CSV table of C-alpha atoms in Angstrom, one decimal:
chain,number,residue,atom,x,y,z
P,1,MET,CA,113.9,132.2,119.9
P,2,GLN,CA,114.4,134.6,122.8
P,3,LYS,CA,115.3,137.3,120.2
P,4,ILE,CA,111.8,137.4,118.8
P,5,LEU,CA,109.6,136.0,121.6
P,6,ASN,CA,108.8,138.1,124.6
P,7,PHE,CA,106.2,138.1,127.4
P,8,LYS,CA,104.3,141.1,126.0
P,9,ASP,CA,103.8,139.7,122.6
P,10,ALA,CA,102.9,136.3,124.0
P,11,TYR,CA,100.4,138.0,126.3
P,12,GLU,CA,98.7,139.7,123.4
P,13,ALA,CA,98.7,136.5,121.2
P,14,LEU,CA,97.0,134.5,124.0
P,15,LYS,CA,94.5,137.2,124.6
P,16,GLU,CA,93.6,137.2,120.9
P,17,ALA,CA,93.4,133.4,120.8
P,18,PHE,CA,90.9,133.2,123.6
P,19,ALA,CA,88.9,136.1,122.2
P,20,LEU,CA,88.7,134.1,118.9
P,21,GLN,CA,87.7,131.0,120.8
P,22,TYR,CA,84.9,133.0,122.5
P,23,GLN,CA,83.7,134.0,119.0
P,24,LYS,CA,84.0,130.3,117.9
P,25,LEU,CA,86.8,131.2,115.5
P,26,ALA,CA,89.4,129.1,117.3
P,27,THR,CA,89.4,125.6,118.6
P,28,ASN,CA,91.3,123.3,121.1
P,29,THR,CA,91.6,119.5,121.0
P,30,LYS,CA,91.8,117.8,124.3
P,31,ARG,CA,95.2,116.4,125.2
P,32,VAL,CA,96.1,112.8,124.4
P,33,ARG,CA,98.7,110.8,126.3
P,34,THR,CA,100.2,107.5,125.1
P,35,SER,CA,102.0,105.4,127.7
P,36,PHE,CA,104.4,102.6,126.9
P,37,HIS,CA,107.5,101.1,128.6
P,38,GLY,CA,107.5,103.7,131.3
P,39,SER,CA,107.4,106.6,128.9
P,40,VAL,CA,104.5,109.0,128.1
P,41,LEU,CA,104.1,110.8,124.8
P,42,THR,CA,101.8,113.8,125.2
P,43,TYR,CA,100.1,115.4,122.2
P,44,GLN,CA,98.0,118.6,122.2
P,45,SER,CA,96.7,120.7,119.3
P,46,GLY,CA,94.5,123.6,118.3
P,47,GLY,CA,93.7,126.0,115.5
P,48,LEU,CA,93.0,129.7,114.9
P,49,ASP,CA,92.9,132.0,111.9
P,50,GLN,CA,94.3,130.0,109.0
P,51,TYR,CA,96.7,128.1,111.3
P,52,LEU,CA,96.6,124.6,112.8
P,53,GLY,CA,99.4,123.1,114.9
P,54,PHE,CA,100.4,120.7,117.6
P,55,LYS,CA,103.0,120.2,120.4
P,56,VAL,CA,104.3,116.8,121.6
P,57,PHE,CA,106.6,116.1,124.5
P,58,ILE,CA,108.2,113.1,126.1
P,59,LYS,CA,110.7,113.0,128.9
P,60,GLY,CA,111.9,116.5,128.5
P,61,THR,CA,111.9,116.6,124.7
P,62,PHE,CA,109.5,119.2,123.4
P,63,PHE,CA,108.6,119.5,119.7
P,64,SER,CA,106.0,121.7,117.9
P,65,MET,CA,104.8,122.1,114.4
P,66,LEU,CA,102.6,124.7,112.6
P,67,PHE,CA,100.6,124.3,109.4
P,68,ASN,CA,98.4,126.5,107.3
P,69,ASP,CA,94.9,125.3,106.6
P,70,SER,CA,96.0,124.1,103.2
P,71,GLY,CA,98.3,121.6,104.9
P,72,GLU,CA,101.6,123.4,104.2
P,73,PRO,CA,104.2,123.0,107.0
P,74,LEU,CA,105.2,126.4,108.2
P,75,LEU,CA,107.2,126.1,111.4
P,76,LEU,CA,109.1,123.4,113.2
P,77,ALA,CA,110.3,124.5,116.6
P,78,GLU,CA,111.7,123.5,120.0
P,79,ALA,CA,108.8,124.0,122.4
P,80,ASP,CA,110.2,124.0,125.9
P,81,LEU,CA,111.3,127.6,126.1
P,82,PHE,CA,108.2,129.0,124.3
P,83,SER,CA,106.0,126.9,126.7
P,84,ARG,CA,107.7,128.7,129.7
P,85,ILE,CA,107.2,132.1,128.1
P,86,ARG,CA,103.6,131.5,127.2
P,87,THR,CA,102.8,130.0,130.6
P,88,GLY,CA,104.3,133.1,132.3
P,89,ALA,CA,102.4,135.4,130.0
P,90,LEU,CA,99.2,133.4,130.5
P,91,SER,CA,99.5,133.8,134.3
P,92,VAL,CA,99.7,137.6,134.1
P,93,LEU,CA,96.8,137.6,131.6
P,94,ALA,CA,94.6,135.6,133.9
P,95,SER,CA,95.5,137.8,136.8
P,96,ASP,CA,94.7,141.0,134.9
P,97,TYR,CA,91.2,139.6,134.2
P,98,LEU,CA,90.4,137.7,137.4
P,99,ALA,CA,92.3,139.3,140.3
P,100,LYS,CA,91.0,142.4,142.0
P,101,ALA,CA,91.7,145.7,140.3
P,102,ASN,CA,95.2,147.1,140.6
P,103,TYR,CA,96.7,144.1,142.4
P,104,THR,CA,100.1,144.9,143.8
P,105,THR,CA,101.5,141.6,145.3
P,106,VAL,CA,102.1,138.1,143.9
P,107,GLY,CA,103.2,135.0,145.8
P,108,ILE,CA,104.8,132.3,143.6
P,109,ILE,CA,105.1,128.8,144.9
P,110,GLY,CA,107.6,126.7,143.0
P,111,LEU,CA,110.9,127.9,141.4
P,112,GLY,CA,111.6,125.2,138.9
P,113,LYS,CA,112.2,126.2,135.2
P,114,GLN,CA,108.5,127.1,134.9
P,115,GLY,CA,108.4,129.0,138.2
P,116,LYS,CA,111.3,131.2,137.3
P,117,TYR,CA,109.5,132.3,134.2
P,118,GLN,CA,106.5,133.2,136.3
P,119,VAL,CA,108.7,135.5,138.2
P,120,LYS,CA,110.1,137.0,135.0
P,121,ALA,CA,106.7,137.5,133.5
P,122,PHE,CA,105.2,139.4,136.4
P,123,HIS,CA,108.4,141.4,136.7
P,124,GLU,CA,108.4,142.5,133.1
P,125,LEU,CA,104.6,142.9,132.6
P,126,LYS,CA,103.6,144.4,135.9
P,127,GLN,CA,106.0,147.2,136.8
P,128,GLY,CA,106.5,147.8,140.5
P,129,ILE,CA,104.7,144.6,141.6
P,130,LYS,CA,106.1,143.0,144.8
P,131,ILE,CA,107.0,139.3,144.4
P,132,LYS,CA,107.4,136.7,147.1
P,133,VAL,CA,108.6,133.2,146.3
P,134,LEU,CA,108.7,129.9,148.1
P,135,SER,CA,110.2,126.6,146.9
P,136,LYS,CA,111.2,123.4,148.7
P,137,GLU,CA,114.5,123.0,146.8
P,138,LYS,CA,117.5,125.3,146.3
P,139,THR,CA,115.5,128.4,147.2
P,140,GLU,CA,118.5,130.6,148.2
P,141,GLU,CA,120.5,129.6,145.1
P,142,GLU,CA,117.5,130.3,142.8
P,143,ILE,CA,116.7,133.6,144.4
P,144,LYS,CA,120.4,134.6,144.0
P,145,LYS,CA,120.2,133.8,140.3
P,146,ILE,CA,116.9,135.8,139.9
P,147,LYS,CA,118.4,138.8,141.7
P,148,GLU,CA,121.4,138.7,139.4
P,149,GLU,CA,119.0,139.3,136.5
P,150,GLY,CA,117.9,142.5,138.2
P,151,ILE,CA,114.6,141.1,139.6
P,152,ASP,CA,113.8,142.0,143.2
P,153,VAL,CA,112.1,139.1,145.0
P,154,GLU,CA,111.5,138.3,148.6
P,155,ARG,CA,111.7,134.8,150.1
P,156,ALA,CA,108.5,133.9,151.9
P,157,LYS,CA,108.7,132.2,155.4
P,158,ASP,CA,106.1,129.5,154.7
P,159,TYR,CA,103.0,128.7,152.8
P,160,LYS,CA,100.8,131.1,154.9
P,161,ASP,CA,103.3,133.9,154.3
P,162,VAL,CA,103.5,133.4,150.5
P,163,CYS,CA,99.7,133.2,150.3
P,164,ASN,CA,99.3,136.6,151.9
P,165,ALA,CA,99.2,138.2,148.4
P,166,ASP,CA,96.7,139.5,146.0
P,167,VAL,CA,97.7,136.8,143.5
P,168,ILE,CA,99.0,133.4,144.3
P,169,VAL,CA,100.7,131.2,141.6
P,170,THR,CA,101.2,127.5,142.3
P,171,ILE,CA,103.5,125.8,139.8
P,172,THR,CA,104.9,122.6,141.3
P,173,ASN,CA,104.8,118.8,140.7
P,174,SER,CA,103.3,118.2,144.2
P,175,LYS,CA,101.0,115.2,144.7
P,176,ASN,CA,99.9,116.6,148.1
P,177,PRO,CA,97.9,119.8,148.5
P,178,PHE,CA,99.5,122.8,150.4
P,179,VAL,CA,97.3,125.8,149.9
P,180,LYS,CA,94.6,125.9,152.5
P,181,TYR,CA,91.5,128.1,152.5
P,182,GLU,CA,92.5,129.5,155.9
P,183,PHE,CA,95.7,131.0,154.3
P,184,LEU,CA,93.7,133.2,151.9
P,185,ASN,CA,92.6,136.8,152.2
P,186,LYS,CA,89.3,138.1,150.9
P,187,GLY,CA,89.7,138.9,147.2
P,188,THR,CA,92.6,136.5,146.6
P,189,HIS,CA,93.1,135.2,143.1
P,190,ILE,CA,94.9,131.9,142.5
P,191,ASN,CA,96.6,130.7,139.3
P,192,ALA,CA,97.0,127.0,139.9
P,193,PHE,CA,99.3,125.8,137.1
P,194,GLY,CA,101.1,122.7,138.5
P,195,SER,CA,98.5,120.0,138.2
P,196,ASN,CA,97.6,118.5,134.8
P,197,LEU,CA,97.5,114.9,136.0
P,198,PRO,CA,94.8,113.5,138.2
P,199,GLU,CA,97.3,112.5,140.9
P,200,ARG,CA,98.8,116.0,141.3
P,201,VAL,CA,97.1,118.4,143.7
P,202,GLU,CA,98.2,121.8,145.0
P,203,LEU,CA,94.9,123.2,146.5
P,204,TYR,CA,93.0,121.7,149.4
P,205,PRO,CA,89.4,120.9,148.5
P,206,ASP,CA,88.2,123.6,150.9
P,207,VAL,CA,89.8,126.2,148.6
P,208,LEU,CA,87.6,125.0,145.7
P,209,LYS,CA,84.6,124.7,147.9
P,210,ASN,CA,84.8,128.3,149.0
P,211,ALA,CA,85.9,129.8,145.7
P,212,ASP,CA,83.3,132.1,144.1
P,213,LEU,CA,84.6,131.5,140.6
P,214,ILE,CA,86.7,128.8,139.0
P,215,VAL,CA,88.0,129.2,135.5
P,216,VAL,CA,89.6,126.6,133.2
P,217,GLU,CA,90.8,126.5,129.6
P,218,ASP,CA,88.8,123.4,128.6
P,219,ILE,CA,86.0,121.8,130.7
P,220,ASP,CA,86.4,118.3,129.3
P,221,GLN,CA,90.2,118.3,129.8
P,222,ALA,CA,89.7,119.7,133.4
P,223,ARG,CA,87.4,116.8,134.3
P,224,GLU,CA,90.0,114.3,133.3
P,225,GLU,CA,93.3,116.0,134.3
P,226,ALA,CA,92.8,118.8,136.9
P,227,GLY,CA,93.8,116.9,140.1
P,228,ASP,CA,92.7,119.7,142.3
P,229,LEU,CA,89.2,119.7,140.9
P,230,ILE,CA,89.0,115.9,140.7
P,231,MET,CA,89.9,115.5,144.4
P,232,ALA,CA,87.4,118.2,145.4
P,233,GLU,CA,84.7,116.5,143.4
P,234,LYS,CA,85.4,113.1,145.0
P,235,MET,CA,84.9,114.8,148.4
P,236,ASN,CA,81.7,116.5,147.3
P,237,MET,CA,83.4,119.9,147.7
P,238,LEU,CA,83.2,121.1,144.1
P,239,ASP,CA,80.2,122.7,142.3
P,240,TRP,CA,80.8,122.4,138.6
P,241,ASN,CA,78.4,125.2,138.0
P,242,LYS,CA,81.1,127.5,139.3
P,243,VAL,CA,83.5,126.3,136.7
P,244,LYS,CA,83.7,128.6,133.6
P,245,LEU,CA,85.8,128.8,130.5
P,246,PHE,CA,88.7,131.2,130.2
P,247,ALA,CA,87.4,132.2,126.7
P,248,GLU,CA,84.2,133.5,128.4
P,249,VAL,CA,86.4,135.6,130.7
P,250,ILE,CA,88.3,137.2,127.8
P,251,GLY,CA,85.1,137.6,126.0
P,252,GLY,CA,83.6,139.6,128.9
P,253,ASN,CA,80.8,137.1,129.7
P,254,VAL,CA,82.3,136.0,133.0
P,255,LYS,CA,84.0,138.2,135.5
P,256,ARG,CA,84.8,138.9,139.2
P,257,LYS,CA,81.7,140.4,140.8
P,258,SER,CA,83.3,142.1,143.8
P,259,GLU,CA,86.7,142.9,145.3
P,260,GLU,CA,86.1,140.3,148.0
P,261,GLU,CA,85.5,137.2,145.8
P,262,ILE,CA,88.0,134.4,145.7
P,263,THR,CA,88.8,133.4,142.2
P,264,ILE,CA,90.8,130.5,140.7
P,265,PHE,CA,92.3,129.9,137.3
P,266,LYS,CA,93.1,126.2,137.1
P,267,SER,CA,95.3,126.1,134.0
P,268,MET,CA,96.4,122.8,132.4
P,269,GLY,CA,98.1,124.2,129.3
P,270,ILE,CA,96.2,123.5,126.1
P,271,GLY,CA,97.0,123.2,122.4
P,272,LEU,CA,95.3,126.4,121.5
P,273,GLU,CA,97.8,128.3,123.6
P,274,ASP,CA,100.7,126.6,121.8
P,275,VAL,CA,99.3,127.4,118.4
P,276,ALA,CA,98.8,131.0,119.3
P,277,VAL,CA,102.5,131.3,120.3
P,278,MET,CA,103.6,129.3,117.2
P,279,LYS,CA,101.7,131.7,115.0
P,280,LEU,CA,103.5,134.6,116.7
P,281,LEU,CA,106.9,132.9,116.3
P,282,TYR,CA,106.3,132.1,112.6
P,283,GLU,CA,105.1,135.6,111.7
P,284,LYS,CA,107.9,137.3,113.5
P,285,ALA,CA,110.5,134.9,112.1
P,286,LYS,CA,109.3,135.7,108.6
P,287,LYS,CA,109.3,139.4,109.2
P,288,TYR,CA,112.8,139.5,110.6
P,289,GLY,CA,114.4,136.7,108.6
P,290,ILE,CA,115.2,134.6,111.6
P,291,GLY,CA,115.5,130.8,111.5
P,292,SER,CA,116.5,128.4,108.9
P,293,GLU,CA,114.3,127.4,105.9
P,294,ILE,CA,114.1,123.7,105.3
P,295,ASN,CA,112.2,121.8,102.6
P,296,ILE,CA,109.5,119.6,104.3
P,297,ARG,CA,106.6,118.9,102.0
P,298,GLY,CA,104.9,115.9,103.5
P,299,LYS,CA,103.2,115.3,100.2
P,300,TRP,CA,104.4,112.6,97.9
P,301,PRO,CA,103.9,112.0,94.2
P,302,VAL,CA,101.4,109.4,93.3
P,303,ALA,CA,103.2,106.3,92.0
């Protein structure tokens, strides 16, 4: 998969998907979770062009499938790696549209398998950008691995230090907020990626209260899943009128109004993004003859 999927192509595929959604030529279906015996099966789907697809995951197993609009199965793929690549590319895309012009510094909080791909995405797509990182676990070990790949990163001293950047990325499993409004500079943009469950929170409510613009991929999904927004709303510190769709940003209808505004992209990861990357994978695999063809019809003769 890594041979044909890169951050640049994923960036363009996501940009196209949200542009199509803005034109009402693409769709997203709100995520569904099924809980049973301590396990949670998560399903998300979307459609664009002549493609429809879904991703499911449960306890570290990621699986995705792409169809054409005639119902023909086209692609069956492992979805963990491509999710990391698409999330990294999405973070840079959101920053390019919502951060102040010509941003030069990014602070990344969280160095799990998703966080490391945030570092890689900014390194590859934003030449010369300065990257600071902060993680609660194995920070020195992870930084050493990153530097061995030729990526120059600096370890932040604390939350306040890592937040002293033009763009802040939070990508953790934290259930307790750690980014405070007092840590932020004027003009800061935040990509909050970690929370897609109501009980997970990374941003203190005062950050949401003082933000000038909050952007999400799906309003209905955000109301149910975005723990940062849910907590702020419970404390009467969230104005939903400030919450806009990312498709409107890509479409040019919503944008930063000044270099001093604080903006937030609260991403939850949606099915449309997965389908956009699956489409990219399928078309490149066909072009370069990569992958194995298997016969899966799913249609059975009438008895």
